[in-house]
PDB file of N, CA and C in Angstrom:
ATOM      1  N   GLY A  12     242.894 -33.967 167.691  1.00  0.00           N
ATOM      2  CA  GLY A  12     242.755 -34.405 169.087  1.00  0.00           C
ATOM      3  C   GLY A  12     241.428 -35.516 169.469  1.00  0.00           C
ATOM      4  N   GLN A  13     241.657 -35.838 170.586  1.00  0.00           N
ATOM      5  CA  GLN A  13     240.590 -36.592 171.092  1.00  0.00           C
ATOM      6  C   GLN A  13     239.646 -36.150 172.264  1.00  0.00           C
ATOM      7  N   TYR A  14     238.387 -36.686 172.068  1.00  0.00           N
ATOM      8  CA  TYR A  14     237.420 -35.911 173.237  1.00  0.00           C
ATOM      9  C   TYR A  14     237.929 -36.890 174.547  1.00  0.00           C
ATOM     10  N   PRO A  15     238.018 -36.292 175.568  1.00  0.00           N
ATOM     11  CA  PRO A  15     238.130 -37.349 176.601  1.00  0.00           C
ATOM     12  C   PRO A  15     237.266 -38.213 177.078  1.00  0.00           C
ATOM     13  N   GLU A  16     237.666 -39.355 177.417  1.00  0.00           N
ATOM     14  CA  GLU A  16     236.728 -40.674 177.556  1.00  0.00           C
ATOM     15  C   GLU A  16     235.752 -40.312 178.977  1.00  0.00           C
ATOM     16  N   VAL A  17     236.485 -39.396 179.965  1.00  0.00           N
ATOM     17  CA  VAL A  17     235.743 -39.081 180.995  1.00  0.00           C
ATOM     18  C   VAL A  17     234.403 -38.147 180.781  1.00  0.00           C
ATOM     19  N   LEU A  18     234.700 -37.194 180.045  1.00  0.00           N
ATOM     20  CA  LEU A  18     233.646 -36.617 179.362  1.00  0.00           C
ATOM     21  C   LEU A  18     232.326 -37.236 178.765  1.00  0.00           C
ATOM     22  N   LYS A  19     232.952 -38.366 178.119  1.00  0.00           N
ATOM     23  CA  LYS A  19     231.620 -39.043 177.456  1.00  0.00           C
ATOM     24  C   LYS A  19     230.716 -39.788 178.394  1.00  0.00           C
ATOM     25  N   LEU A  20     231.297 -40.059 179.763  1.00  0.00           N
ATOM     26  CA  LEU A  20     230.598 -40.697 180.858  1.00  0.00           C
ATOM     27  C   LEU A  20     229.207 -39.914 181.117  1.00  0.00           C
ATOM     28  N   ALA A  21     228.052 -40.648 181.272  1.00  0.00           N
ATOM     29  CA  ALA A  21     226.958 -40.129 181.752  1.00  0.00           C
ATOM     30  C   ALA A  21     226.244 -41.181 183.060  1.00  0.00           C
ATOM     31  N   LEU A  22     225.613 -40.810 183.765  1.00  0.00           N
ATOM     32  CA  LEU A  22     224.821 -41.461 184.880  1.00  0.00           C
ATOM     33  C   LEU A  22     223.407 -41.323 184.423  1.00  0.00           C
ATOM     34  N   VAL A  23     222.624 -42.502 184.036  1.00  0.00           N
ATOM     35  CA  VAL A  23     221.597 -42.253 183.247  1.00  0.00           C
ATOM     36  C   VAL A  23     220.563 -42.968 184.391  1.00  0.00           C
ATOM     37  N   ILE A  24     219.528 -42.000 184.696  1.00  0.00           N
ATOM     38  CA  ILE A  24     218.427 -42.147 185.954  1.00  0.00           C
ATOM     39  C   ILE A  24     217.136 -42.105 185.314  1.00  0.00           C
ATOM     40  N   PRO A  25     216.259 -43.301 185.549  1.00  0.00           N
ATOM     41  CA  PRO A  25     215.187 -43.542 184.756  1.00  0.00           C
ATOM     42  C   PRO A  25     214.273 -42.611 185.764  1.00  0.00           C
ATOM     43  N   VAL A  26     213.626 -41.880 185.059  1.00  0.00           N
ATOM     44  CA  VAL A  26     212.469 -40.833 185.647  1.00  0.00           C
ATOM     45  C   VAL A  26     210.984 -41.240 185.187  1.00  0.00           C
ATOM     46  N   HIS A  27     210.118 -41.610 186.331  1.00  0.00           N
ATOM     47  CA  HIS A  27     208.836 -41.797 185.917  1.00  0.00           C
ATOM     48  C   HIS A  27     208.026 -40.743 185.102  1.00  0.00           C
ATOM     49  N   LYS A  28     207.379 -41.117 184.153  1.00  0.00           N
ATOM     50  CA  LYS A  28     206.332 -40.300 183.575  1.00  0.00           C
ATOM     51  C   LYS A  28     205.146 -40.278 183.918  1.00  0.00           C
ATOM     52  N   THR A  29     204.082 -41.135 183.649  1.00  0.00           N
ATOM     53  CA  THR A  29     203.057 -41.506 184.090  1.00  0.00           C
ATOM     54  C   THR A  29     202.551 -42.799 183.985  1.00  0.00           C
ATOM     55  N   GLY A  30     201.695 -43.490 184.696  1.00  0.00           N
ATOM     56  CA  GLY A  30     201.095 -44.956 184.747  1.00  0.00           C
ATOM     57  C   GLY A  30     201.741 -45.490 185.863  1.00  0.00           C
ATOM     58  N   PRO A  31     201.499 -46.833 185.896  1.00  0.00           N
ATOM     59  CA  PRO A  31     201.731 -47.814 186.984  1.00  0.00           C
ATOM     60  C   PRO A  31     203.586 -47.574 186.918  1.00  0.00           C
ATOM     61  N   GLU A  32     203.809 -47.494 188.312  1.00  0.00           N
ATOM     62  CA  GLU A  32     205.361 -47.471 188.431  1.00  0.00           C
ATOM     63  C   GLU A  32     206.232 -48.757 188.024  1.00  0.00           C
ATOM     64  N   ASP A  33     205.417 -49.772 187.895  1.00  0.00           N
ATOM     65  CA  ASP A  33     206.098 -51.159 187.594  1.00  0.00           C
ATOM     66  C   ASP A  33     206.117 -51.392 186.173  1.00  0.00           C
ATOM     67  N   VAL A  34     205.894 -50.604 185.150  1.00  0.00           N
ATOM     68  CA  VAL A  34     206.197 -50.802 183.961  1.00  0.00           C
ATOM     69  C   VAL A  34     206.921 -49.915 183.594  1.00  0.00           C
ATOM     70  N   ARG A  35     208.270 -50.485 182.652  1.00  0.00           N
ATOM     71  CA  ARG A  35     209.468 -50.250 182.115  1.00  0.00           C
ATOM     72  C   ARG A  35     208.933 -48.878 181.190  1.00  0.00           C
ATOM     73  N   SER A  36     207.957 -49.143 180.561  1.00  0.00           N
ATOM     74  CA  SER A  36     207.812 -48.236 179.385  1.00  0.00           C
ATOM     75  C   SER A  36     207.286 -47.080 179.735  1.00  0.00           C
ATOM     76  N   ASN A  37     206.947 -46.832 181.289  1.00  0.00           N
ATOM     77  CA  ASN A  37     206.259 -45.410 181.820  1.00  0.00           C
ATOM     78  C   ASN A  37     207.678 -44.745 182.425  1.00  0.00           C
ATOM     79  N   TYR A  38     208.748 -45.013 182.050  1.00  0.00           N
ATOM     80  CA  TYR A  38     210.186 -44.246 182.512  1.00  0.00           C
ATOM     81  C   TYR A  38     210.766 -43.612 181.284  1.00  0.00           C
ATOM     82  N   ARG A  39     211.603 -42.571 181.162  1.00  0.00           N
ATOM     83  CA  ARG A  39     212.374 -42.048 180.313  1.00  0.00           C
ATOM     84  C   ARG A  39     213.675 -41.890 180.942  1.00  0.00           C
ATOM     85  N   PRO A  40     214.762 -42.255 180.202  1.00  0.00           N
ATOM     86  CA  PRO A  40     215.920 -41.837 180.742  1.00  0.00           C
ATOM     87  C   PRO A  40     216.543 -40.443 180.694  1.00  0.00           C
ATOM     88  N   ILE A  41     217.037 -40.126 181.838  1.00  0.00           N
ATOM     89  CA  ILE A  41     217.659 -38.774 182.093  1.00  0.00           C
ATOM     90  C   ILE A  41     219.517 -38.997 181.842  1.00  0.00           C
ATOM     91  N   SER A  42     220.051 -38.412 181.115  1.00  0.00           N
ATOM     92  CA  SER A  42     221.633 -38.393 181.580  1.00  0.00           C
ATOM     93  C   SER A  42     222.124 -37.260 181.913  1.00  0.00           C
ATOM     94  N   LEU A  43     222.870 -37.944 183.294  1.00  0.00           N
ATOM     95  CA  LEU A  43     223.510 -36.714 183.831  1.00  0.00           C
ATOM     96  C   LEU A  43     224.908 -36.782 183.578  1.00  0.00           C
ATOM     97  N   MET A  44     225.135 -35.636 182.785  1.00  0.00           N
ATOM     98  CA  MET A  44     226.839 -35.663 182.444  1.00  0.00           C
ATOM     99  C   MET A  44     227.770 -34.390 183.226  1.00  0.00           C
ATOM    100  N   ALA A  45     229.086 -34.677 183.170  1.00  0.00           N
ATOM    101  CA  ALA A  45     229.907 -33.713 183.670  1.00  0.00           C
ATOM    102  C   ALA A  45     229.652 -32.358 183.115  1.00  0.00           C
ATOM    103  N   ILE A  46     229.620 -31.178 184.036  1.00  0.00           N
ATOM    104  CA  ILE A  46     229.495 -29.854 183.368  1.00  0.00           C
ATOM    105  C   ILE A  46     230.435 -29.395 182.317  1.00  0.00           C
ATOM    106  N   ILE A  47     231.627 -29.789 182.796  1.00  0.00           N
ATOM    107  CA  ILE A  47     232.584 -29.301 181.962  1.00  0.00           C
ATOM    108  C   ILE A  47     232.670 -29.919 180.432  1.00  0.00           C
ATOM    109  N   GLY A  48     232.123 -31.045 180.408  1.00  0.00           N
ATOM    110  CA  GLY A  48     231.697 -31.719 179.149  1.00  0.00           C
ATOM    111  C   GLY A  48     230.442 -31.312 178.332  1.00  0.00           C
ATOM    112  N   LYS A  49     229.564 -30.480 178.858  1.00  0.00           N
ATOM    113  CA  LYS A  49     228.587 -29.774 178.384  1.00  0.00           C
ATOM    114  C   LYS A  49     229.159 -28.469 177.831  1.00  0.00           C
ATOM    115  N   VAL A  50     229.817 -27.953 178.880  1.00  0.00           N
ATOM    116  CA  VAL A  50     230.192 -26.672 178.214  1.00  0.00           C
ATOM    117  C   VAL A  50     231.130 -26.840 176.959  1.00  0.00           C
ATOM    118  N   PHE A  51     232.120 -27.522 176.992  1.00  0.00           N
ATOM    119  CA  PHE A  51     233.127 -27.964 176.050  1.00  0.00           C
ATOM    120  C   PHE A  51     232.066 -28.287 174.676  1.00  0.00           C
ATOM    121  N   GLU A  52     231.474 -29.062 174.766  1.00  0.00           N
ATOM    122  CA  GLU A  52     230.529 -29.147 173.638  1.00  0.00           C
ATOM    123  C   GLU A  52     229.814 -28.254 173.072  1.00  0.00           C
ATOM    124  N   ALA A  53     229.276 -27.433 174.065  1.00  0.00           N
ATOM    125  CA  ALA A  53     228.952 -26.105 173.575  1.00  0.00           C
ATOM    126  C   ALA A  53     229.584 -25.002 172.777  1.00  0.00           C
ATOM    127  N   LEU A  54     230.937 -24.902 173.504  1.00  0.00           N
ATOM    128  CA  LEU A  54     231.711 -24.253 172.654  1.00  0.00           C
ATOM    129  C   LEU A  54     232.228 -24.888 171.407  1.00  0.00           C
ATOM    130  N   LEU A  55     232.519 -25.945 171.088  1.00  0.00           N
ATOM    131  CA  LEU A  55     232.849 -26.555 170.201  1.00  0.00           C
ATOM    132  C   LEU A  55     231.954 -26.447 168.985  1.00  0.00           C
ATOM    133  N   ASN A  56     230.502 -26.685 169.323  1.00  0.00           N
ATOM    134  CA  ASN A  56     229.471 -26.414 168.398  1.00  0.00           C
ATOM    135  C   ASN A  56     229.605 -24.980 167.813  1.00  0.00           C
ATOM    136  N   ALA A  57     229.703 -24.018 168.645  1.00  0.00           N
ATOM    137  CA  ALA A  57     229.713 -22.813 168.268  1.00  0.00           C
ATOM    138  C   ALA A  57     230.806 -22.447 167.540  1.00  0.00           C
ATOM    139  N   GLN A  58     232.172 -22.932 167.651  1.00  0.00           N
ATOM    140  CA  GLN A  58     233.261 -22.746 166.644  1.00  0.00           C
ATOM    141  C   GLN A  58     233.013 -23.303 165.546  1.00  0.00           C
ATOM    142  N   LEU A  59     232.505 -24.332 165.347  1.00  0.00           N
ATOM    143  CA  LEU A  59     231.921 -25.221 164.352  1.00  0.00           C
ATOM    144  C   LEU A  59     231.154 -24.606 163.516  1.00  0.00           C
ATOM    145  N   MET A  60     230.107 -24.406 164.099  1.00  0.00           N
ATOM    146  CA  MET A  60     229.029 -23.136 163.261  1.00  0.00           C
ATOM    147  C   MET A  60     229.633 -22.074 162.740  1.00  0.00           C
ATOM    148  N   GLN A  61     230.501 -21.313 163.492  1.00  0.00           N
ATOM    149  CA  GLN A  61     231.174 -19.926 162.876  1.00  0.00           C
ATOM    150  C   GLN A  61     232.119 -20.388 161.667  1.00  0.00           C
ATOM    151  N   HIS A  62     232.700 -21.423 161.818  1.00  0.00           N
ATOM    152  CA  HIS A  62     233.556 -21.717 160.588  1.00  0.00           C
ATOM    153  C   HIS A  62     232.772 -22.374 159.342  1.00  0.00           C
ATOM    154  N   CYS A  63     231.512 -23.251 159.462  1.00  0.00           N
ATOM    155  CA  CYS A  63     230.727 -23.482 158.375  1.00  0.00           C
ATOM    156  C   CYS A  63     230.212 -22.056 157.608  1.00  0.00           C
ATOM    157  N   ILE A  64     229.805 -21.019 158.756  1.00  0.00           N
ATOM    158  CA  ILE A  64     229.431 -19.763 158.196  1.00  0.00           C
ATOM    159  C   ILE A  64     230.064 -19.137 157.442  1.00  0.00           C
ATOM    160  N   LYS A  65     231.352 -18.894 158.217  1.00  0.00           N
ATOM    161  CA  LYS A  65     232.440 -18.006 157.434  1.00  0.00           C
ATOM    162  C   LYS A  65     232.809 -18.623 156.042  1.00  0.00           C
ATOM    163  N   TYR A  66     232.880 -20.080 155.999  1.00  0.00           N
ATOM    164  CA  TYR A  66     233.533 -20.507 154.551  1.00  0.00           C
ATOM    165  C   TYR A  66     232.533 -20.958 153.960  1.00  0.00           C
ATOM    166  N   ALA A  67     230.930 -20.669 154.080  1.00  0.00           N
ATOM    167  CA  ALA A  67     229.911 -21.011 153.418  1.00  0.00           C
ATOM    168  C   ALA A  67     229.834 -22.321 153.254  1.00  0.00           C
ATOM    169  N   LEU A  68     230.053 -23.287 154.147  1.00  0.00           N
ATOM    170  CA  LEU A  68     230.185 -24.737 153.892  1.00  0.00           C
ATOM    171  C   LEU A  68     228.762 -25.503 153.971  1.00  0.00           C
ATOM    172  N   LEU A  69     227.711 -24.619 154.546  1.00  0.00           N
ATOM    173  CA  LEU A  69     226.533 -25.230 154.254  1.00  0.00           C
ATOM    174  C   LEU A  69     225.589 -24.407 153.383  1.00  0.00           C
ATOM    175  N   SER A  70     224.644 -25.512 152.890  1.00  0.00           N
ATOM    176  CA  SER A  70     223.861 -24.849 152.033  1.00  0.00           C
ATOM    177  C   SER A  70     222.953 -24.267 152.234  1.00  0.00           C
ATOM    178  N   PRO A  71     222.324 -23.023 151.762  1.00  0.00           N
ATOM    179  CA  PRO A  71     221.494 -22.066 152.104  1.00  0.00           C
ATOM    180  C   PRO A  71     220.029 -22.701 152.142  1.00  0.00           C
ATOM    181  N   ARG A  72     220.158 -24.182 151.589  1.00  0.00           N
ATOM    182  CA  ARG A  72     218.827 -24.879 151.798  1.00  0.00           C
ATOM    183  C   ARG A  72     218.873 -25.575 153.222  1.00  0.00           C
ATOM    184  N   HIS A  73     219.751 -25.516 153.863  1.00  0.00           N
ATOM    185  CA  HIS A  73     220.077 -26.463 154.918  1.00  0.00           C
ATOM    186  C   HIS A  73     219.400 -25.712 156.255  1.00  0.00           C
ATOM    187  N   TYR A  74     218.226 -26.197 157.027  1.00  0.00           N
ATOM    188  CA  TYR A  74     217.591 -25.135 157.833  1.00  0.00           C
ATOM    189  C   TYR A  74     217.930 -25.787 159.232  1.00  0.00           C
ATOM    190  N   GLY A  75     218.175 -26.550 159.474  1.00  0.00           N
ATOM    191  CA  GLY A  75     218.456 -27.415 160.698  1.00  0.00           C
ATOM    192  C   GLY A  75     219.602 -26.850 161.469  1.00  0.00           C
ATOM    193  N   TYR A  76     219.491 -26.694 162.737  1.00  0.00           N
ATOM    194  CA  TYR A  76     220.572 -26.490 163.748  1.00  0.00           C
ATOM    195  C   TYR A  76     221.411 -25.262 163.282  1.00  0.00           C
ATOM    196  N   ARG A  77     220.831 -24.126 162.663  1.00  0.00           N
ATOM    197  CA  ARG A  77     221.567 -22.906 162.266  1.00  0.00           C
ATOM    198  C   ARG A  77     220.838 -21.643 162.771  1.00  0.00           C
ATOM    199  N   PRO A  78     221.700 -20.896 163.570  1.00  0.00           N
ATOM    200  CA  PRO A  78     221.211 -19.633 163.833  1.00  0.00           C
ATOM    201  C   PRO A  78     220.325 -18.718 163.036  1.00  0.00           C
ATOM    202  N   GLY A  79     219.022 -18.169 163.637  1.00  0.00           N
ATOM    203  CA  GLY A  79     218.257 -17.250 162.710  1.00  0.00           C
ATOM    204  C   GLY A  79     217.620 -18.171 161.560  1.00  0.00           C
ATOM    205  N   SER A  80     217.680 -19.340 161.399  1.00  0.00           N
ATOM    206  CA  SER A  80     216.750 -20.516 160.875  1.00  0.00           C
ATOM    207  C   SER A  80     215.586 -21.212 161.600  1.00  0.00           C
ATOM    208  N   THR A  81     214.579 -21.385 160.845  1.00  0.00           N
ATOM    209  CA  THR A  81     213.404 -22.211 161.563  1.00  0.00           C
ATOM    210  C   THR A  81     212.749 -22.679 160.585  1.00  0.00           C
ATOM    211  N   THR A  82     211.712 -23.591 161.086  1.00  0.00           N
ATOM    212  CA  THR A  82     210.968 -24.654 160.083  1.00  0.00           C
ATOM    213  C   THR A  82     209.906 -23.588 159.347  1.00  0.00           C
ATOM    214  N   VAL A  83     209.469 -22.141 160.183  1.00  0.00           N
ATOM    215  CA  VAL A  83     208.645 -21.793 159.130  1.00  0.00           C
ATOM    216  C   VAL A  83     209.356 -21.108 158.145  1.00  0.00           C
ATOM    217  N   LEU A  84     210.811 -20.679 158.175  1.00  0.00           N
ATOM    218  CA  LEU A  84     211.595 -20.172 156.771  1.00  0.00           C
ATOM    219  C   LEU A  84     211.717 -21.476 155.672  1.00  0.00           C
ATOM    220  N   CYS A  85     212.077 -22.769 156.250  1.00  0.00           N
ATOM    221  CA  CYS A  85     211.939 -23.831 155.269  1.00  0.00           C
ATOM    222  C   CYS A  85     210.415 -24.132 154.730  1.00  0.00           C
ATOM    223  N   LEU A  86     209.408 -24.007 155.433  1.00  0.00           N
ATOM    224  CA  LEU A  86     208.179 -24.240 154.780  1.00  0.00           C
ATOM    225  C   LEU A  86     207.951 -23.068 153.932  1.00  0.00           C
ATOM    226  N   GLN A  87     208.417 -21.960 154.030  1.00  0.00           N
ATOM    227  CA  GLN A  87     207.986 -20.818 153.149  1.00  0.00           C
ATOM    228  C   GLN A  87     209.002 -21.026 151.966  1.00  0.00           C
ATOM    229  N   ALA A  88     210.343 -21.454 152.066  1.00  0.00           N
ATOM    230  CA  ALA A  88     210.938 -21.821 150.872  1.00  0.00           C
ATOM    231  C   ALA A  88     210.219 -22.828 149.919  1.00  0.00           C
ATOM    232  N   VAL A  89     209.806 -23.902 150.564  1.00  0.00           N
ATOM    233  CA  VAL A  89     209.034 -24.891 149.731  1.00  0.00           C
ATOM    234  C   VAL A  89     207.873 -24.374 148.937  1.00  0.00           C
ATOM    235  N   ILE A  90     207.070 -23.562 149.796  1.00  0.00           N
ATOM    236  CA  ILE A  90     205.590 -22.762 149.218  1.00  0.00           C
ATOM    237  C   ILE A  90     206.108 -22.085 148.093  1.00  0.00           C
ATOM    238  N   ASN A  91     207.115 -21.335 148.346  1.00  0.00           N
ATOM    239  CA  ASN A  91     207.457 -20.366 146.913  1.00  0.00           C
ATOM    240  C   ASN A  91     208.024 -21.158 146.167  1.00  0.00           C
ATOM    241  N   ARG A  92     208.709 -22.171 146.099  1.00  0.00           N
ATOM    242  CA  ARG A  92     209.397 -23.034 145.189  1.00  0.00           C
ATOM    243  C   ARG A  92     207.949 -23.469 144.289  1.00  0.00           C
ATOM    244  N   VAL A  93     207.215 -24.278 145.076  1.00  0.00           N
ATOM    245  CA  VAL A  93     205.867 -24.795 144.182  1.00  0.00           C
ATOM    246  C   VAL A  93     205.404 -23.701 143.656  1.00  0.00           C
ATOM    247  N   LEU A  94     205.033 -22.505 144.362  1.00  0.00           N
ATOM    248  CA  LEU A  94     204.375 -21.598 143.534  1.00  0.00           C
ATOM    249  C   LEU A  94     205.045 -21.029 142.465  1.00  0.00           C
ATOM    250  N   SER A  95     206.456 -21.013 142.497  1.00  0.00           N
ATOM    251  CA  SER A  95     207.062 -20.494 141.293  1.00  0.00           C
ATOM    252  C   SER A  95     207.051 -21.498 140.148  1.00  0.00           C
ATOM    253  N   GLU A  96     207.066 -22.798 140.428  1.00  0.00           N
ATOM    254  CA  GLU A  96     206.868 -23.798 139.345  1.00  0.00           C
ATOM    255  C   GLU A  96     205.465 -23.699 138.536  1.00  0.00           C
ATOM    256  N   ILE A  97     204.387 -23.579 139.374  1.00  0.00           N
ATOM    257  CA  ILE A  97     203.133 -23.468 139.178  1.00  0.00           C
ATOM    258  C   ILE A  97     202.742 -22.358 138.207  1.00  0.00           C
ATOM    259  N   ARG A  98     203.486 -21.209 138.562  1.00  0.00           N
ATOM    260  CA  ARG A  98     203.343 -19.790 137.828  1.00  0.00           C
ATOM    261  C   ARG A  98     203.986 -20.054 136.325  1.00  0.00           C
ATOM    262  N   LYS A  99     205.165 -21.132 136.589  1.00  0.00           N
ATOM    263  CA  LYS A  99     205.853 -21.002 135.208  1.00  0.00           C
ATOM    264  C   LYS A  99     205.226 -21.988 134.305  1.00  0.00           C
ATOM    265  N   GLY A 100     204.327 -22.615 134.783  1.00  0.00           N
ATOM    266  CA  GLY A 100     203.318 -23.541 134.053  1.00  0.00           C
ATOM    267  C   GLY A 100     203.952 -24.957 133.887  1.00  0.00           C
ATOM    268  N   ARG A 101     204.936 -25.194 134.552  1.00  0.00           N
ATOM    269  CA  ARG A 101     205.676 -26.674 134.725  1.00  0.00           C
ATOM    270  C   ARG A 101     204.714 -27.597 135.284  1.00  0.00           C
ATOM    271  N   LYS A 102     204.807 -28.847 134.535  1.00  0.00           N
ATOM    272  CA  LYS A 102     203.745 -29.749 134.700  1.00  0.00           C
ATOM    273  C   LYS A 102     204.354 -30.841 135.584  1.00  0.00           C
ATOM    274  N   HIS A 103     205.575 -30.727 136.031  1.00  0.00           N
ATOM    275  CA  HIS A 103     206.414 -31.808 136.844  1.00  0.00           C
ATOM    276  C   HIS A 103     205.994 -31.172 138.406  1.00  0.00           C
ATOM    277  N   HIS A 104     206.354 -32.246 139.217  1.00  0.00           N
ATOM    278  CA  HIS A 104     206.124 -32.038 140.208  1.00  0.00           C
ATOM    279  C   HIS A 104     207.816 -31.917 141.301  1.00  0.00           C
ATOM    280  N   CYS A 105     207.803 -31.197 142.372  1.00  0.00           N
ATOM    281  CA  CYS A 105     209.187 -31.247 142.974  1.00  0.00           C
ATOM    282  C   CYS A 105     209.072 -31.721 144.113  1.00  0.00           C
ATOM    283  N   THR A 106     209.860 -32.269 144.842  1.00  0.00           N
ATOM    284  CA  THR A 106     209.715 -33.226 145.861  1.00  0.00           C
ATOM    285  C   THR A 106     210.987 -32.426 146.846  1.00  0.00           C
ATOM    286  N   HIS A 107     210.595 -32.429 148.229  1.00  0.00           N
ATOM    287  CA  HIS A 107     211.391 -31.452 149.279  1.00  0.00           C
ATOM    288  C   HIS A 107     211.526 -32.637 150.518  1.00  0.00           C
ATOM    289  N   ASP A 108     212.722 -32.893 150.901  1.00  0.00           N
ATOM    290  CA  ASP A 108     212.730 -33.785 152.067  1.00  0.00           C
ATOM    291  C   ASP A 108     212.935 -32.915 153.204  1.00  0.00           C
ATOM    292  N   ILE A 109     211.805 -33.062 154.098  1.00  0.00           N
ATOM    293  CA  ILE A 109     211.663 -32.393 155.287  1.00  0.00           C
ATOM    294  C   ILE A 109     211.516 -33.412 156.250  1.00  0.00           C
ATOM    295  N   ALA A 110     212.670 -33.551 157.256  1.00  0.00           N
ATOM    296  CA  ALA A 110     212.606 -34.437 158.265  1.00  0.00           C
ATOM    297  C   ALA A 110     212.842 -33.389 159.560  1.00  0.00           C
ATOM    298  N   ARG A 111     212.123 -34.109 160.746  1.00  0.00           N
ATOM    299  CA  ARG A 111     212.256 -33.557 162.100  1.00  0.00           C
ATOM    300  C   ARG A 111     213.209 -34.617 162.705  1.00  0.00           C
ATOM    301  N   GLN A 112     214.129 -34.307 163.411  1.00  0.00           N
ATOM    302  CA  GLN A 112     215.289 -34.929 164.100  1.00  0.00           C
ATOM    303  C   GLN A 112     215.236 -34.704 165.685  1.00  0.00           C
ATOM    304  N   ASP A 113     214.806 -35.598 166.585  1.00  0.00           N
ATOM    305  CA  ASP A 113     214.244 -35.279 167.702  1.00  0.00           C
ATOM    306  C   ASP A 113     215.870 -35.601 168.551  1.00  0.00           C
TER     307      ASP A 113
END
């Protein structure tokens, strides 16, 4: 199927943050979208996540956007891995890619 074009449309409103009002960088864009599009997106996201969890399609090391998963759990896993390697006397280092996506 296809996502209807009308639900992709948004009205972008500039909202003043701070500073002089005649400076463009002092504004942030706010997108106003149709409520039905937001509801549809939330329902679709919930179904996709349930499907991925049910069929174990996501790695247990994937911490982003998962129910019950937090950055604290991610950092605990990294710390536990590093400590485990140290206890084993391993001289190599391990690297982890931790990125925040806004």
